[in-house]
Tab-separated table of C-alpha atoms in Angstrom:
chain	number	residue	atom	x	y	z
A	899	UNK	CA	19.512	6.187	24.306
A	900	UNK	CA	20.523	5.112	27.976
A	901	UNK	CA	19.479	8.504	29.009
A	902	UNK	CA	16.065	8.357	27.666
A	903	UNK	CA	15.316	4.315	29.070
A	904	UNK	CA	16.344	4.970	32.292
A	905	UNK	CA	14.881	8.630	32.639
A	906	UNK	CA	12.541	9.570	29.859
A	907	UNK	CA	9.206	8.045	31.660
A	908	UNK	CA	10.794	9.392	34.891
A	909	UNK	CA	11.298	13.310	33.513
A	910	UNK	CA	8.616	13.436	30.847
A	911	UNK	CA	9.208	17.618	30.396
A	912	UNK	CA	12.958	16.485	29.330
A	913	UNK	CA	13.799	16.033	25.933
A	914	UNK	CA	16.630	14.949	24.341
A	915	UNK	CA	17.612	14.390	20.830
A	916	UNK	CA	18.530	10.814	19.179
A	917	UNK	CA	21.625	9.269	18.072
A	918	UNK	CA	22.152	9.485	14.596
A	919	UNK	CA	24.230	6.143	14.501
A	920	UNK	CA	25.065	6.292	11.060
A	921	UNK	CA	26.760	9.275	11.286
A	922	UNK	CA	28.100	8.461	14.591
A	923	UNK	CA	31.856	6.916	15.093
A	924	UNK	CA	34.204	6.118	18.191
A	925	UNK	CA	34.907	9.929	18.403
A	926	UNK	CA	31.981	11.420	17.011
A	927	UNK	CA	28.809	11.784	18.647
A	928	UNK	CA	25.849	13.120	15.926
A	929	UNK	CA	22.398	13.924	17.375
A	930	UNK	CA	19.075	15.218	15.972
A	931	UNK	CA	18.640	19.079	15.951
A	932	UNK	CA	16.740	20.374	19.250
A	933	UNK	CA	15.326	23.969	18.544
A	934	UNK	CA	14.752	26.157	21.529
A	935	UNK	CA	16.301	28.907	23.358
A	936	UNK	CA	19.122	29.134	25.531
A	937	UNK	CA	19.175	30.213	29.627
A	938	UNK	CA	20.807	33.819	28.436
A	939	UNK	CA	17.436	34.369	25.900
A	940	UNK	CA	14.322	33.702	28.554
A	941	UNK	CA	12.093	35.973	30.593
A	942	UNK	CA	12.840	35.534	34.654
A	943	UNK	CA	9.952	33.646	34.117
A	944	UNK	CA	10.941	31.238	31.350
A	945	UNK	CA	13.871	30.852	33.529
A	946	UNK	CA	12.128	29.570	36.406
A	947	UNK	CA	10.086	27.429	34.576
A	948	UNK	CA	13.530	25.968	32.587
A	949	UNK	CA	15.024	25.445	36.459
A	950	UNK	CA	11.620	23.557	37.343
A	951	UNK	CA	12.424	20.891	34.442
A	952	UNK	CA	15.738	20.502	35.406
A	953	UNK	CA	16.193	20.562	38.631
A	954	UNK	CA	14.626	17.184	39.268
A	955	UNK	CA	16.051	15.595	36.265
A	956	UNK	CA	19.989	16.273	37.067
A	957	UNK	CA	18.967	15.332	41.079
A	958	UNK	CA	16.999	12.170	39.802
A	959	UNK	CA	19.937	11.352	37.998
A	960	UNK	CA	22.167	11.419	40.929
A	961	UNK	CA	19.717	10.208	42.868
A	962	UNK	CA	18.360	7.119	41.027
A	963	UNK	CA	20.398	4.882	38.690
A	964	UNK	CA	23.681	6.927	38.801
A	965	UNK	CA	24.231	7.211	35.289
A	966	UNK	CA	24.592	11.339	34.604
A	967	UNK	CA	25.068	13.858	32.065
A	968	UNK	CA	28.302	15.619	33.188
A	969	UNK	CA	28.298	18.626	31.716
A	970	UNK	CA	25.130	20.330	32.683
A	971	UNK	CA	25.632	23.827	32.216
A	972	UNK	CA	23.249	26.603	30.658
A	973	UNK	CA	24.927	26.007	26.932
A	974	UNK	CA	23.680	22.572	27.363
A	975	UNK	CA	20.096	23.357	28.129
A	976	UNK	CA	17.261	24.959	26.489
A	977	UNK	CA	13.637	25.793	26.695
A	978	UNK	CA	11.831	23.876	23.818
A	979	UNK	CA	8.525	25.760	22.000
A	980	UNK	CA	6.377	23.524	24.192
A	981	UNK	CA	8.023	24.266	27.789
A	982	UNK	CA	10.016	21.438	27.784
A	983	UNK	CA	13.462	21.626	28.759
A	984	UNK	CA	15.841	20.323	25.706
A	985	UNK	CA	19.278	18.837	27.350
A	986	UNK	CA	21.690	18.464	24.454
A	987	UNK	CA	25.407	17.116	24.117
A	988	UNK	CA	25.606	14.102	25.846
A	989	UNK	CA	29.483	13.866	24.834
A	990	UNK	CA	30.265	12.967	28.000
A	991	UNK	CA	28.142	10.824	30.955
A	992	UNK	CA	28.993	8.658	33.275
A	993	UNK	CA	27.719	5.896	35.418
A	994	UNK	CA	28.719	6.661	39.229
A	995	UNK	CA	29.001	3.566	42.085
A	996	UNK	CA	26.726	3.453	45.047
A	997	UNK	CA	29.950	5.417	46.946
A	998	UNK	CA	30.027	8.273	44.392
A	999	UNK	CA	26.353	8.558	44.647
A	1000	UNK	CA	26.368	8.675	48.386
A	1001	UNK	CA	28.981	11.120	48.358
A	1002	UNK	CA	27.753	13.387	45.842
A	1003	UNK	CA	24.643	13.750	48.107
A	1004	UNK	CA	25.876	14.308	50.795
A	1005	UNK	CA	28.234	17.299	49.871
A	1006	UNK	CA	25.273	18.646	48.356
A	1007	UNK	CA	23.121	18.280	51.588
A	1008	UNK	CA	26.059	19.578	53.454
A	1009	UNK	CA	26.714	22.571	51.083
A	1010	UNK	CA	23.074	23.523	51.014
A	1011	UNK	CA	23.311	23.735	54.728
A	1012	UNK	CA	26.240	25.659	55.533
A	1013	UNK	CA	28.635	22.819	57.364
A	1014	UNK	CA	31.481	23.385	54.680
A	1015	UNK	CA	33.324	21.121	57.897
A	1016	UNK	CA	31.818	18.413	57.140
A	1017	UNK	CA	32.783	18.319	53.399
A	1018	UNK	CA	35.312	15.243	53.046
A	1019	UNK	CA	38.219	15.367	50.759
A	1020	UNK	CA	38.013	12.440	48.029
């Protein structure tokens, strides 16, 4: 629910499915179904198109509020019947500080540009 108020206007080719609080305890998450097709199943196309939805969503995250979905990896997404990308299991998220954000970017800046030197041990 966090998810979708602070990014749902922001990433409106993300979806994501809804809690299903009665069914829902301390150690249980339960979500609505989300039918679509996994990285592994698409076209080079389709995969291009899934990488154009959520690219900007995980970098928004990082970028914007700091609250992400940590486990963002290809059994997590999907491409939805309508070309939306589906990002399921929200088990585990986390809200970073200004320093992690900071951080996190700037490996990421440094990575993409080759100066592995400048890469700071946390």
């Amino acid at each position: 629910e966090r998810f979708k108020q602070l990014y749902g206007a922001k990433c409106p080719d993300v979806k994501v499915p809804d809690v299903v609080w009665d069914r829902t305890r301390k150690r249980i998450l339960t979500m609505t179904w989300l039918a679509g097709r996994k990285p592994r199943e698409l076209s080079p196309q389709e995969k291009l198109l899934l990488v154009s939805r959520a690219a900007p969503c995980l970098s928004l995250q990082l970028m914007d509020a700091g609250f992400i979905h940590c486990d963002p990896h290809e059994g997590n997404m999907m491409l939805l019947e309508d070309g939306s990308l589906g990002l399921i299991d929200f088990g585990l998220v986390a809200q970073m500080t200004s320093v992690h954000q900071e951080s996190m970017a700037s490996a990421i800046l440094n990575l993409l540009s080759g100066d592995y030197k400048a890469l700071e041990a946390c």
